[in-house]
Tab-separated table of C-alpha atoms in Angstrom:
chain	number	residue	atom	x	y	z
A	28	MET	CA	3.788	12.604	-6.336
A	29	LYS	CA	1.544	14.269	-3.786
A	30	VAL	CA	0.527	12.275	-0.677
A	31	ASN	CA	-1.474	13.022	2.478
A	32	PHE	CA	0.486	10.599	4.686
A	33	GLU	CA	4.003	9.524	5.574
A	34	ILE	CA	5.418	6.005	5.504
A	35	LYS	CA	6.671	4.895	8.923
A	36	ASP	CA	8.940	1.880	9.485
A	37	ASN	CA	8.091	0.648	5.951
A	38	HIS	CA	4.901	-1.029	7.206
A	39	ALA	CA	2.747	1.788	8.561
A	40	LEU	CA	1.233	5.137	7.660
A	41	SER	CA	1.185	8.320	9.652
A	42	THR	CA	-1.430	11.002	9.096
A	43	ALA	CA	-2.915	13.694	11.312
A	44	GLY	CA	-0.999	12.351	14.306
A	45	ARG	CA	-2.259	8.759	13.855
A	46	PHE	CA	0.011	5.737	13.387
A	47	ILE	CA	-1.728	3.169	11.154
A	48	ASP	CA	-0.033	-0.244	11.072
A	49	LEU	CA	-0.950	-1.858	7.740
A	50	HIS	CA	1.120	-4.977	8.422
A	51	ASN	CA	-0.345	-5.973	11.784
A	52	ASP	CA	-3.713	-4.251	12.072
A	53	PHE	CA	-5.229	-4.383	8.578
A	54	ASP	CA	-6.037	-7.016	5.950
A	55	PHE	CA	-5.739	-6.208	2.252
A	56	VAL	CA	-9.095	-7.003	0.644
A	57	ASN	CA	-9.377	-5.482	-2.817
A	58	PHE	CA	-7.632	-3.831	-5.758
A	59	ASP	CA	-9.649	-1.668	-8.201
A	60	TYR	CA	-8.174	-0.300	-11.418
A	61	ASN	CA	-10.293	2.185	-13.359
A	62	VAL	CA	-8.367	2.478	-16.617
A	63	ALA	CA	-10.503	5.284	-18.060
A	64	GLU	CA	-10.032	7.407	-14.915
A	65	ARG	CA	-6.365	6.343	-14.491
A	66	GLU	CA	-7.158	5.525	-10.863
A	67	ILE	CA	-6.195	2.584	-8.662
A	68	LYS	CA	-7.707	1.936	-5.245
A	69	LEU	CA	-6.231	-0.417	-2.666
A	70	HIS	CA	-8.693	-1.396	0.079
A	71	TRP	CA	-7.938	-2.609	3.613
A	72	LYS	CA	-10.201	-3.655	6.494
A	73	LYS	CA	-9.357	-3.805	10.184
A	74	SER	CA	-8.018	-7.208	11.215
A	75	ASN	CA	-9.953	-9.333	13.700
A	76	GLY	CA	-6.954	-9.978	15.958
A	77	ASP	CA	-7.287	-9.199	19.657
A	78	TRP	CA	-4.083	-7.112	19.388
A	79	VAL	CA	-5.861	-4.506	17.225
A	80	ASP	CA	-6.951	-1.404	19.146
A	81	LYS	CA	-10.748	-1.277	19.370
A	82	ASN	CA	-10.578	2.399	18.320
A	83	GLU	CA	-8.639	1.638	15.131
A	84	PHE	CA	-10.215	2.665	11.824
A	85	SER	CA	-12.536	0.001	10.392
A	86	SER	CA	-11.320	0.424	6.804
A	87	LEU	CA	-8.799	2.281	4.679
A	88	VAL	CA	-8.549	3.136	0.994
A	89	LEU	CA	-5.419	4.346	-0.755
A	90	THR	CA	-6.507	6.048	-3.982
A	91	HIS	CA	-3.814	6.518	-6.630
A	92	ARG	CA	-4.762	9.224	-9.153
A	93	GLY	CA	-3.131	10.083	-12.465
A	94	VAL	CA	-1.628	6.604	-12.816
A	95	THR	CA	1.008	6.394	-15.549
A	96	PHE	CA	2.672	3.082	-14.602
A	97	LEU	CA	1.474	-0.163	-13.071
A	98	ARG	CA	3.371	-3.405	-12.596
A	99	VAL	CA	2.010	-6.376	-10.699
A	100	ILE	CA	4.402	-9.214	-9.931
A	101	GLU	CA	2.538	-12.417	-9.229
A	102	GLN	CA	2.195	-14.013	-5.841
A	103	LYS	CA	3.560	-17.406	-4.930
A	104	GLU	CA	1.360	-20.090	-6.464
A	105	LYS	CA	0.703	-21.941	-3.205
A	106	SER	CA	0.234	-18.962	-0.910
A	107	ILE	CA	-2.235	-19.043	1.964
A	108	TYR	CA	-4.953	-16.494	2.733
A	109	GLU	CA	-3.087	-15.067	5.738
A	110	ASP	CA	-0.167	-14.194	3.437
A	111	ASP	CA	-2.423	-12.998	0.585
A	112	CYS	CA	-4.035	-10.315	2.745
A	113	CYS	CA	-0.912	-9.267	4.679
A	114	LEU	CA	1.216	-6.333	3.564
A	115	GLY	CA	4.848	-6.990	4.413
A	116	GLU	CA	6.353	-3.614	3.598
A	117	PHE	CA	5.934	-0.670	1.276
A	118	THR	CA	8.241	2.053	0.072
A	119	PHE	CA	8.761	4.952	-2.267
A	120	PHE	CA	11.417	4.040	-4.854
A	121	PRO	CA	12.882	5.819	-7.900
A	122	SER	CA	10.999	5.130	-11.116
A	123	ALA	CA	14.348	5.216	-12.946
A	124	ALA	CA	15.170	1.905	-11.208
A	125	ARG	CA	12.147	-0.175	-12.235
A	126	GLU	CA	14.317	-3.245	-12.788
A	127	PHE	CA	14.641	-3.439	-8.970
A	128	ASN	CA	11.422	-4.709	-7.427
A	129	ASP	CA	12.844	-6.160	-4.236
A	130	SER	CA	14.406	-3.158	-2.516
A	131	ILE	CA	13.233	-0.934	0.324
A	132	VAL	CA	14.162	2.701	0.937
A	133	SER	CA	13.361	4.234	4.297
A	134	GLN	CA	11.841	7.585	3.384
A	135	PRO	CA	8.584	9.006	4.713
A	136	LYS	CA	7.654	11.111	1.657
A	137	PRO	CA	8.204	10.525	-2.069
A	138	ASN	CA	10.856	12.304	-4.091
A	139	ASP	CA	10.085	13.654	-7.550
A	140	GLY	CA	9.767	10.756	-9.949
A	141	ASP	CA	9.274	8.047	-7.320
A	142	ASP	CA	6.992	5.038	-7.633
A	143	ILE	CA	5.341	3.360	-4.668
A	144	LEU	CA	5.897	-0.366	-4.140
A	145	TYR	CA	3.718	-2.621	-2.001
A	146	PHE	CA	5.270	-5.954	-0.950
A	147	PHE	CA	2.868	-8.608	0.339
A	148	GLU	CA	3.785	-11.660	2.415
A	149	ASN	CA	2.688	-13.972	-0.426
A	150	GLY	CA	5.285	-12.524	-2.806
A	151	LEU	CA	2.864	-10.206	-4.630
A	152	VAL	CA	4.381	-6.841	-5.538
A	153	ILE	CA	2.332	-3.875	-6.777
A	154	ARG	CA	4.337	-0.984	-8.239
A	155	ILE	CA	2.550	2.253	-9.171
A	156	HIS	CA	3.623	5.620	-10.529
A	157	CYS	CA	0.990	8.331	-10.172
A	158	GLU	CA	0.448	12.016	-9.549
A	159	GLU	CA	-1.258	11.657	-6.178
A	160	ILE	CA	-2.073	9.119	-3.461
A	161	GLU	CA	-4.847	9.918	-1.030
A	162	LEU	CA	-5.445	7.977	2.168
A	163	ALA	CA	-9.078	7.848	3.272
A	164	ALA	CA	-10.055	6.156	6.534
A	165	SER	CA	-13.446	5.324	7.987
A	166	SER	CA	-14.775	4.186	11.328
A	167	ASP	CA	-18.060	2.315	11.359
């Protein structure tokens, strides 16, 4: 898997010298799956909290290309919005161990054959295997 970022502290991204805290500074807003293109996009927007740096990016998109595996584990039935939009942690994890969907490995870059797992505060887990993940950020 090719990526243009590193995972930091299992809740943030690092790219081009920028530390991007997905847990504290961004809200998850959308999930697009284009089956024909084998592409999944995860969309985030900058949180409204007063702790968020005013110079932080306004939105982020993680585009997963060449998707060959997707598993979505449902969220808790009575979750609240604040938990629905909040990423808890994310990690690269071996695709050979797909029966484990509750483990974190601290590694900044993927190894050959890894999946990426996104763990949300509401219990939702998104697991993807793909050829490439591209981070795109915008400032409005």
